[in-house]
Coordinates of C-alpha atoms and ligand atoms in Angstrom, one line a residue:
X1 CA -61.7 144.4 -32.6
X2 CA -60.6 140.6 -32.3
X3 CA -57.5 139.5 -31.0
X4 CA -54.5 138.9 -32.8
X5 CA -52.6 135.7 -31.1
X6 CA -49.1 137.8 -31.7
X7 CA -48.0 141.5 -31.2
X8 CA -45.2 143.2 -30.4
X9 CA -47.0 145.5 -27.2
X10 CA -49.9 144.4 -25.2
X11 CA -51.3 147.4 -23.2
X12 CA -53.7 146.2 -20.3
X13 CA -56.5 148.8 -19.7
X14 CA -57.6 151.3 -21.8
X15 CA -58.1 154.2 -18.7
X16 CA -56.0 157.3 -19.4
X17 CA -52.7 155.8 -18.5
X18 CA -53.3 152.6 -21.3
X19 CA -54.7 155.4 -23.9
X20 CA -51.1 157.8 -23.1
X21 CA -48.9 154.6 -23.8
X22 CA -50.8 153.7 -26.9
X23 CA -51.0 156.8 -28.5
X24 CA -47.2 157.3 -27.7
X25 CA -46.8 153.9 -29.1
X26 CA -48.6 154.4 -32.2
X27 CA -45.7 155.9 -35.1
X28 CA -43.4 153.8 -33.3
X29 CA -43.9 150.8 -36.2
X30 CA -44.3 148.0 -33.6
X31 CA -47.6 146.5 -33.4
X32 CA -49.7 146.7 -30.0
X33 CA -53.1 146.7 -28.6
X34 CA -55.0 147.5 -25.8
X35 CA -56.4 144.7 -24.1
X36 CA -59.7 146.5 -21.7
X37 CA -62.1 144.5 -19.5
X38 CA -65.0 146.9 -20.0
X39 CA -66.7 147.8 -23.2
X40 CA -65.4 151.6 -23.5
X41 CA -62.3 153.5 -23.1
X42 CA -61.6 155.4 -20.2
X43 CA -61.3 153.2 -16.9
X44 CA -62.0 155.6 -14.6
X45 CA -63.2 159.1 -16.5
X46 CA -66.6 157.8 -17.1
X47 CA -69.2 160.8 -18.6
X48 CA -72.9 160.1 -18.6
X49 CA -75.6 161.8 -20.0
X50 CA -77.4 161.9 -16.5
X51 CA -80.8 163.4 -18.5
X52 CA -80.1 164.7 -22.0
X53 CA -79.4 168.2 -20.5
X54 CA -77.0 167.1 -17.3
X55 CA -73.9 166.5 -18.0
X56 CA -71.8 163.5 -15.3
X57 CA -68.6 162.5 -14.8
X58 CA -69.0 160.1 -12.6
X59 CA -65.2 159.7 -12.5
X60 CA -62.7 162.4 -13.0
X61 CA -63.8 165.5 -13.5
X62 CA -61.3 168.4 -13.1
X63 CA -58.5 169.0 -15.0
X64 CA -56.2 169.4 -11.8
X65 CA -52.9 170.6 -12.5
X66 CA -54.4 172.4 -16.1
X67 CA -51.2 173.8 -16.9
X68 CA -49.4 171.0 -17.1
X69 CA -52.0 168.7 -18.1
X70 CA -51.4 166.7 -20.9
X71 CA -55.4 166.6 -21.7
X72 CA -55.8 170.3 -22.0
X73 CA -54.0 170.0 -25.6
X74 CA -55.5 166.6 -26.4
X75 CA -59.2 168.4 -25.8
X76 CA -57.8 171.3 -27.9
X77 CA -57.0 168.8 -30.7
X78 CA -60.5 167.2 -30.4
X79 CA -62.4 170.0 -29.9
X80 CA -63.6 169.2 -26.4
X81 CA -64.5 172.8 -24.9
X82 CA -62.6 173.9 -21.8
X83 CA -64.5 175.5 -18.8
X84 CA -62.1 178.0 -17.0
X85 CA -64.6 178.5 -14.1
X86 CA -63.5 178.6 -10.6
X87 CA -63.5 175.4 -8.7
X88 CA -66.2 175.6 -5.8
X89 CA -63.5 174.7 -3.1
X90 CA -62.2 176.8 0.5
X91 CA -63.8 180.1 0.3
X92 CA -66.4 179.9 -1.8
X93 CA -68.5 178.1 0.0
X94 CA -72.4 179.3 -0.3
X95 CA -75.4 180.2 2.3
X96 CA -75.8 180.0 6.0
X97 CA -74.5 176.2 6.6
X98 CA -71.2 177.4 6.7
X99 CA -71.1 180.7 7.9
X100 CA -68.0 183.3 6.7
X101 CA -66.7 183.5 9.7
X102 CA -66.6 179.8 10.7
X103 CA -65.3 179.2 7.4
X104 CA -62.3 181.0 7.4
X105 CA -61.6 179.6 10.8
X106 CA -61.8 176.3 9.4
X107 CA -60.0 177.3 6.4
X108 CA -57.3 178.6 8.6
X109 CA -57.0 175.1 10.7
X110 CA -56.8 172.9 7.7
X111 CA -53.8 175.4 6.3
X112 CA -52.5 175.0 9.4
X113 CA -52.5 171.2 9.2
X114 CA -51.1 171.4 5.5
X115 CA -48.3 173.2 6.7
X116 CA -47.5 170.8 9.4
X117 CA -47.5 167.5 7.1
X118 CA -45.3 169.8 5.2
X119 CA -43.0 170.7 8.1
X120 CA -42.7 167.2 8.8
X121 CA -42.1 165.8 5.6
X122 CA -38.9 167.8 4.9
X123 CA -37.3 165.3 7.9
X124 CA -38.1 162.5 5.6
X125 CA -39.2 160.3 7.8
X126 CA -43.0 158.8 7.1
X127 CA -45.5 158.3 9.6
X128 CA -49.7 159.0 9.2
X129 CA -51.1 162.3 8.5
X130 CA -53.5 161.7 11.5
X131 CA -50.6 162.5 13.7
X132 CA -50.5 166.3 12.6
X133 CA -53.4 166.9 13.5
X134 CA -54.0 169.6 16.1
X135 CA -55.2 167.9 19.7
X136 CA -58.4 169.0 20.4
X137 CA -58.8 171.1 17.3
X138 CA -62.4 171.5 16.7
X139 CA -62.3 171.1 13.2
X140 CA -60.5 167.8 13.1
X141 CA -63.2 165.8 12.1
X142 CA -63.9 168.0 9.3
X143 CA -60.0 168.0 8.0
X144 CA -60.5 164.2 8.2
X145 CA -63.3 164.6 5.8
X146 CA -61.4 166.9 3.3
X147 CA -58.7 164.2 3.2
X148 CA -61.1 161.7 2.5
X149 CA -61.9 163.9 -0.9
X150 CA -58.7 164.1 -1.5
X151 CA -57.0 160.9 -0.7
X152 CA -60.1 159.0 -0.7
X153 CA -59.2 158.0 2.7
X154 CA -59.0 159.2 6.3
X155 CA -55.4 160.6 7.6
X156 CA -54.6 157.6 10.0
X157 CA -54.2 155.7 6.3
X158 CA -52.2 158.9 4.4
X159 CA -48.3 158.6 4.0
X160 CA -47.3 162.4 4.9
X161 CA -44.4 161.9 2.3
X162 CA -46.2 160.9 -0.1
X163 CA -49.3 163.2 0.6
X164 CA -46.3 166.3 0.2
X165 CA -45.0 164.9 -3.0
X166 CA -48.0 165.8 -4.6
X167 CA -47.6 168.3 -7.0
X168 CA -50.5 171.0 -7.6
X169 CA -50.2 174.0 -9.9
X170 CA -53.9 175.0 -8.3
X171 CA -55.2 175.6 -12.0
X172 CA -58.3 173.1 -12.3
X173 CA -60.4 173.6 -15.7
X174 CA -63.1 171.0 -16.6
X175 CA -64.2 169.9 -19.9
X176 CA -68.2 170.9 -20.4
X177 CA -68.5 167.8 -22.1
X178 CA -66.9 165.6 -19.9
X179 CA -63.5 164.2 -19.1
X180 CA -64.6 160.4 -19.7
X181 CA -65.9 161.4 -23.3
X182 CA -62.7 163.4 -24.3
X183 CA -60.9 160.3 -22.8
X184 CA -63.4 157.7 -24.3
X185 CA -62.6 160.1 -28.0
X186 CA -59.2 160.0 -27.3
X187 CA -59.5 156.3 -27.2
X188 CA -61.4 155.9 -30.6
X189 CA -58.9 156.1 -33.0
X190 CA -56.8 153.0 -31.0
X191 CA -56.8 149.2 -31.9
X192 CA -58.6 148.0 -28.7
X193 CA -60.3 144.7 -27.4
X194 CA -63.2 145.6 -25.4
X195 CA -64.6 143.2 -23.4
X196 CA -61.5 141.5 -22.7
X197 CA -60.6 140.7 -19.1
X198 CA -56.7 139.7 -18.4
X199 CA -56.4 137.2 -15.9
X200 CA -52.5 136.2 -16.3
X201 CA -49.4 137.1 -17.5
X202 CA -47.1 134.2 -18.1
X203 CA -43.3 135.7 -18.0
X204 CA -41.5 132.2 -18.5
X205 CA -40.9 131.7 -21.2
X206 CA -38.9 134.0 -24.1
X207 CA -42.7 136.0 -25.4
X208 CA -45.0 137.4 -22.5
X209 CA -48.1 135.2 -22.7
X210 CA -51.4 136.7 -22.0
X211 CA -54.3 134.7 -21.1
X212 CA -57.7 136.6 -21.0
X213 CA -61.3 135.9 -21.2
X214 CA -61.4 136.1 -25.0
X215 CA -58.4 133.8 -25.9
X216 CA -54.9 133.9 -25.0
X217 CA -51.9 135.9 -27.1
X218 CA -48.3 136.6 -27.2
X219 CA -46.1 139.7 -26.7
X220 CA -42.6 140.7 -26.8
X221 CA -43.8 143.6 -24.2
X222 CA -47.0 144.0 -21.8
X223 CA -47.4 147.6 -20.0
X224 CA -50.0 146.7 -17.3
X225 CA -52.2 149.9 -16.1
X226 CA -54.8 148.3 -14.2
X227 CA -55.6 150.0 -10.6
X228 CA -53.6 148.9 -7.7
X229 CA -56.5 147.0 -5.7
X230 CA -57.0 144.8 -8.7
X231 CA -53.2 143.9 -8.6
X232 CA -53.0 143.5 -4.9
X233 CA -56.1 141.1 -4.7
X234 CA -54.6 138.8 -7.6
X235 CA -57.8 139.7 -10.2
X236 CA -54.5 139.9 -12.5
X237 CA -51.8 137.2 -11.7
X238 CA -48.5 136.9 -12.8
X239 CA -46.4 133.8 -13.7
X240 CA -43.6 133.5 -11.8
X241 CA -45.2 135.7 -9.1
X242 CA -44.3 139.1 -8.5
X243 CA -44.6 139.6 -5.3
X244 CA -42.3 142.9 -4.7
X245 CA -45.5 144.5 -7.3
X246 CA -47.9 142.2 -5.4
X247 CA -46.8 144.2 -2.3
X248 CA -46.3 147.7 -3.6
X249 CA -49.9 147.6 -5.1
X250 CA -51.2 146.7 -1.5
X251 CA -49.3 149.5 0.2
X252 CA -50.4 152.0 -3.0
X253 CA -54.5 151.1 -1.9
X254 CA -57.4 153.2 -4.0
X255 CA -59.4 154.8 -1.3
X256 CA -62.8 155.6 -2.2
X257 CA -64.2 158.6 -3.5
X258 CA -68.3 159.0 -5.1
X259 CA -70.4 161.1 -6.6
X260 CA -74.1 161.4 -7.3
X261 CA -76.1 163.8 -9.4
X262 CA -79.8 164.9 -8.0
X263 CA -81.8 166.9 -10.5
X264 CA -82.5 170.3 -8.6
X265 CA -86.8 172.0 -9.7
X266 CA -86.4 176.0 -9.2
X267 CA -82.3 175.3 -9.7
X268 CA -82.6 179.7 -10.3
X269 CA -82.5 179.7 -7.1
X270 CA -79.4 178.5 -6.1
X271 CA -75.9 180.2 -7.9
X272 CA -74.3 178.0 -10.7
X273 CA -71.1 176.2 -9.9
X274 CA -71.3 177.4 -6.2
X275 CA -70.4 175.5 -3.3
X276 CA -72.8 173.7 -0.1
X277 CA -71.2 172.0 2.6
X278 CA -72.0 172.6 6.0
X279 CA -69.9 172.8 9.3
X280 CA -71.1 169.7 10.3
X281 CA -68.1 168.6 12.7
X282 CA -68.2 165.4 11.6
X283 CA -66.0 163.4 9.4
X284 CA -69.2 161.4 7.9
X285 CA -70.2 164.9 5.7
X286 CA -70.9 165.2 1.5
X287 CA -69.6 168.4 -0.2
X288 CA -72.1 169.8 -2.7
X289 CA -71.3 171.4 -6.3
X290 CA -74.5 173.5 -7.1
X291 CA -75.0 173.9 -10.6
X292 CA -72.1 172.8 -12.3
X293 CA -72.1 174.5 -15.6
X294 CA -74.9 175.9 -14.7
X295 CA -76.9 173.0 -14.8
X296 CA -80.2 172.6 -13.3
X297 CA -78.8 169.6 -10.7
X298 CA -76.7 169.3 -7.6
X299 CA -73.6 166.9 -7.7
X300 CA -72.2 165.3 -4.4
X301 CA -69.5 164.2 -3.4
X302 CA -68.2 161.4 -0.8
X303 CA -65.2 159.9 0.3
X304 CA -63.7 157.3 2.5
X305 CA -65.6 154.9 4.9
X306 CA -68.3 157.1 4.7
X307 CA -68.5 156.7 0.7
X308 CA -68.0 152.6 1.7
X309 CA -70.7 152.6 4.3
X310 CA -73.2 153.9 2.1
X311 CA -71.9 151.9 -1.0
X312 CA -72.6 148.7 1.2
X313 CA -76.0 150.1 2.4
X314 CA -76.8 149.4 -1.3
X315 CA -77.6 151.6 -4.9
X316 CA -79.6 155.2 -3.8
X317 CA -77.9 155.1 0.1
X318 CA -75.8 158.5 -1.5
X319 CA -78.6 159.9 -2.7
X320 CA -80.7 159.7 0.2
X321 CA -77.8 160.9 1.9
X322 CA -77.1 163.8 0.3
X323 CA -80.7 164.5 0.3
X324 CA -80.8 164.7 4.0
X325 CA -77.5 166.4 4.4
X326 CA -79.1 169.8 2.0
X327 CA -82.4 169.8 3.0
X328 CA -80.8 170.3 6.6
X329 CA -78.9 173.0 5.3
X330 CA -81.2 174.7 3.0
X331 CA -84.4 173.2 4.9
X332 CA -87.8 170.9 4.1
X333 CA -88.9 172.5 1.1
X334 CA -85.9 171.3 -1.0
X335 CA -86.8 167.6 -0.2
X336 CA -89.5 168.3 -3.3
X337 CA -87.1 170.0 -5.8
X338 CA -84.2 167.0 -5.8
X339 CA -84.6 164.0 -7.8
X340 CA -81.5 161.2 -7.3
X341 CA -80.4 160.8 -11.0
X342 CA -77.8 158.8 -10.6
X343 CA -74.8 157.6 -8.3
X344 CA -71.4 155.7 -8.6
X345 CA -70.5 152.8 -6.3
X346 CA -66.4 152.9 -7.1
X347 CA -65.6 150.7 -4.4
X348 CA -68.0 148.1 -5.8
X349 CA -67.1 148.3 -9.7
X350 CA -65.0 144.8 -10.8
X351 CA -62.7 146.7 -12.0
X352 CA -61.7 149.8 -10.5
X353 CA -62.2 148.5 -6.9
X354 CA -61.9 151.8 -5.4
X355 CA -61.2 155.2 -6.7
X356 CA -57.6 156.7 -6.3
X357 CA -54.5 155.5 -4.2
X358 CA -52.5 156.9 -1.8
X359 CA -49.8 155.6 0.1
X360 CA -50.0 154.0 3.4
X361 CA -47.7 155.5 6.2
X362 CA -44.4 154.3 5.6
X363 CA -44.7 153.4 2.4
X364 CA -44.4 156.6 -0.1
X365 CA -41.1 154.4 -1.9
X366 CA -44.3 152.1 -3.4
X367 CA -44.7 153.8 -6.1
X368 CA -41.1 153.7 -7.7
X369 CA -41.1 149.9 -6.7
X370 CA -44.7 149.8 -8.9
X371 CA -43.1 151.4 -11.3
X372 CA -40.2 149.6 -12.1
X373 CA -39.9 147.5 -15.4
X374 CA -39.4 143.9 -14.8
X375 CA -36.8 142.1 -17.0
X376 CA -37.3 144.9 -19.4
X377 CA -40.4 143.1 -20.7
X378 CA -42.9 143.8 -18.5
X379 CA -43.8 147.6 -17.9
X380 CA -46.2 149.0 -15.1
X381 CA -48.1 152.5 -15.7
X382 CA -51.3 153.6 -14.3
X383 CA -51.6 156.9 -11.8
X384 CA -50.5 154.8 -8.8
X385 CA -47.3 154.7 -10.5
X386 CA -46.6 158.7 -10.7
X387 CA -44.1 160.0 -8.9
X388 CA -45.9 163.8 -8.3
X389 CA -49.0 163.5 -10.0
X390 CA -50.6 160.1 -8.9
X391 CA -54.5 159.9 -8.1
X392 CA -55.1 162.3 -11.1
X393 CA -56.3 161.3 -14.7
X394 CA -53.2 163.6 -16.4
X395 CA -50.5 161.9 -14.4
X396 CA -52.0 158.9 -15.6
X397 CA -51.8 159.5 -19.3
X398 CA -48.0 160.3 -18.6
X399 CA -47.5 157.5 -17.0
X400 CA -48.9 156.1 -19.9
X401 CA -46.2 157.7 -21.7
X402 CA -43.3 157.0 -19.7
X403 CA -43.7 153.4 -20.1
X404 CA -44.1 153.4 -23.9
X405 CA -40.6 155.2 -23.6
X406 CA -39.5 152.6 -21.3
X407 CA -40.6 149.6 -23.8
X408 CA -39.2 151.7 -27.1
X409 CA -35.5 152.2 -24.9
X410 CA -35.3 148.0 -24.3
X411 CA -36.9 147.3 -27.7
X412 CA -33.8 149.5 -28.7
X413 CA -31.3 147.9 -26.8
X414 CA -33.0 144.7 -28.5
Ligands
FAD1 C1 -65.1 159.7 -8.2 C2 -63.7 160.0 -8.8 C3 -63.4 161.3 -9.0 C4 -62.1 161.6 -9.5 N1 -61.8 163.0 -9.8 C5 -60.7 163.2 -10.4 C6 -60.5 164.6 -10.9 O1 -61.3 165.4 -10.7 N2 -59.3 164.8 -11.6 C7 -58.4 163.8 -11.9 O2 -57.4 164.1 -12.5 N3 -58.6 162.6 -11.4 C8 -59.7 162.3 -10.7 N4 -60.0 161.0 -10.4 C9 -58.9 160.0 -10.6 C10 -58.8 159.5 -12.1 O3 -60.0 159.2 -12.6 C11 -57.8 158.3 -12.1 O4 -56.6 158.6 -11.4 C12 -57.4 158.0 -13.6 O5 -58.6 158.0 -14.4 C13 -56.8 156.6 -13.5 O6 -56.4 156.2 -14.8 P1 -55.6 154.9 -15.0 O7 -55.4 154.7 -16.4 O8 -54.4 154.8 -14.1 O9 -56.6 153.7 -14.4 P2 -58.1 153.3 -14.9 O10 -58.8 154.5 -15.5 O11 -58.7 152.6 -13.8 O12 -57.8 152.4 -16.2 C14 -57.4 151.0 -16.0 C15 -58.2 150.2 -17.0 O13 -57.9 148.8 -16.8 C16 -59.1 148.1 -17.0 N5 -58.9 146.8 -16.4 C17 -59.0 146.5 -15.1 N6 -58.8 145.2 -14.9 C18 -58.6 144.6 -16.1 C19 -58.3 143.3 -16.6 N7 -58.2 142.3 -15.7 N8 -58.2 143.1 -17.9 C20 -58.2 144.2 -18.8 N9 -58.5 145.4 -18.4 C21 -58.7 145.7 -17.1 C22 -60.2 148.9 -16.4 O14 -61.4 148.6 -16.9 C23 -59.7 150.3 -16.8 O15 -60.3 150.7 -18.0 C24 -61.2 160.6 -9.9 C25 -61.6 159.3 -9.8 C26 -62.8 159.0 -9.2 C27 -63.2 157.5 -9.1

């Protein structure tokens, strides 16, 4: 779509939380568009085809939060079929790597930890996660390496306010078809500019200008959604400066999370949409999803300086990774039944820079102060901004929405 030079909304990024304001936007009788850097919808829910038979997300993937996830309906609408199958998380690990017993040790210790962050938080005062650890707990390491998942980074860089405000109904679906193509389906419908990279948003004068790489336009309101990183590290600048946002996106980083897809010979053998992760007792560790769907591959998952350290080793440093890390586990004779398929490289990806934010210690208020409209013309969405539901693809999209009510509440008050 070309650009108009004048419109009444500009939406920057077309992830889940630019596609949520849009669509909120859209019976509303103001013009708008969504201005997006790549060419496709979705931001950060990105399915590939990995071979025509394995389905990847090689963003989001679970519909966390499923009751109250604004997507389940949308894939209802669209008819995007939902998977109800059991995450392959805690217990259900699979095979001798981790045996039962050592499992539910471990399982134990990290509940333990969970509860203490908890604990803590009620006092309200913020301080890392690191520092709830257990001394000497054996499984430390390993904790370190669930937060990483989780958080995308280790717990010496994890607000314990903001890690409790997270809100989980522990209901995760999937969508067999991926969550970047119901996002990127969602999207189709929407007047977007692909290809179009924002650089600057002049707040000056009376109309919001908007210079970007095809052209420059003008707007009565701009909701920005782009991640945090690429706010903090002036890839979007504002004019005057911002520098309260500046600072809250820097506090609000995106750790890293990645995943790769091996194709798995003989995948009978192993159960579909089981669990492989080992008890490695070390913080530098992959978890493993066997199967998903059933399919014949094995997806892997990384997170925090590991996931960077292999990133910067170069494309195929995950695979080869993961590849070591099961055929330890399950021994030699796998080495010949996986194929690397493909991998993502968040961290290094123009513009995501990263994966998902959390807060850093002493800084869980950030995402209010992200939040916050600016001379109710300029409006800030995105999941960094989410009060309970940030880091996730649904609180996103409702972030999304939030700030289309924002701008329809000043566009109101005129
Ligand atoms: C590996 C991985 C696994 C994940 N797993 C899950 C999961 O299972 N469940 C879940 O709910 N969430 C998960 N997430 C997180 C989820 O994907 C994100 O929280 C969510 O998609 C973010 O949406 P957003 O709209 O805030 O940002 P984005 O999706 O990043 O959208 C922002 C958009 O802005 C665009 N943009 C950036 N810069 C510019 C610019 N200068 N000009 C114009 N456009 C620009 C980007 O291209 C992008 O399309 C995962 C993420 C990753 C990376």
């Amino acid at each position: 779509m070309s650009l108009s030079s004048s419109v009444d909304v500009a939406i920057i990024g077309a992830g889940a939380a630019g596609l949520g304001a849009a669509h909120a936007l859209r019976d509303s009788g103001l013009s708008s568009i969504v201005l997006e850097a790549r060419d496709r919808a979705g931001g950060r829910g990105h399915t590939i085809m990995a071979t025509p038979e394995i389905t990847f997300d090689l963003g989001c993937g679970w519909l966390h939060s499923a009751v109250q996830n604004a997507f389940v309906g949308i894939a209802g609408q669209l008819g995007f079929e939902i998977d109800k199958t059991l995450p392959p998380w805690r217990e259900r690990a699979w095979g001798k790597a981790f045996p039962q017993e050592e499992r539910a040790d471990f399982i134990r210790s990290l509940d333990e930890f969970f509860q203490r962050v908890h604990d803590a938080a009620k006092s309200g005062r913020d301080g890392a996660a690191s520092l709830y650890l257990e001394k000497g707990n054996r499984w430390n390491p390993m904790i370190d390496a669930i937060s990483t998942y989780i958080n995308g980074a280790e717990t010496d860089r994890v607000s314990i306010l903001d890690f409790d405000a997270y809100e989980d109904s522990n209901r995760n679906w999937r969508i067999r078809r991926g969550y970047g193509a119901l996002m990127a389906a969602y999207g189709a419908t929407l007047p977007v500019a692909f290809n179009c990279v924002v650089t600057l948003i002049d707040h000056s004068a009376r109309r919001l200008r908007i210079e970007t790489s095809l052209g420059s336009l003008v707007a009565d309101k701009v909701i920005v959604t782009v991640p945090t990183n690429l706010i903090a590290q002036g890839a979007i600048r504002f004019h005057p400066a911002l520098p309260d946002k500046v600072g809250a996106a820097a506090h609000l980083p995106l750790g890293l999370a990645d995943k790769v897809m091996l194709a798995l010979d003989e995948a009978d053998a192993l159960p579909k949409d089981g669990n492989l992760r080992g008890a490695t007792m070390r913080t530098e560790m992959g978890t493993f999803h066997l199967r998903p769907f059933g399919q014949p591959c094995i997806e892997g998952f990384f997170g925090g300086r590991y996931a960077q350290a292999l990133e910067d080793e170069g494309d195929g440093a995950i695979a080869a990774a993961s590849i070591d890390e099961i055929v330890a586990f399950l021994g030699n004779d796998f080495r010949r039944k996986l194929k690397p398929l493909k991998e993502s490289r968040w961290a290094h990806d123009p513009f995501a820079r990263g994966s998902y934010s959390h807060a850093l210690p002493g800084h869980a208020g950030k995402r209010a102060v992200l939040a916050a409209p600016v001379d109710g013309r300029l409006f800030f969405a995105g999941e960094a901004t989410s009060a309970n539901f940030f880091s996730t693809a649904h609180g996103a999209h409702d972030s999304g929405e939030r700030a289309a009510r924002e701008v329809l509440g000043a566009m109101a008050e005129g």
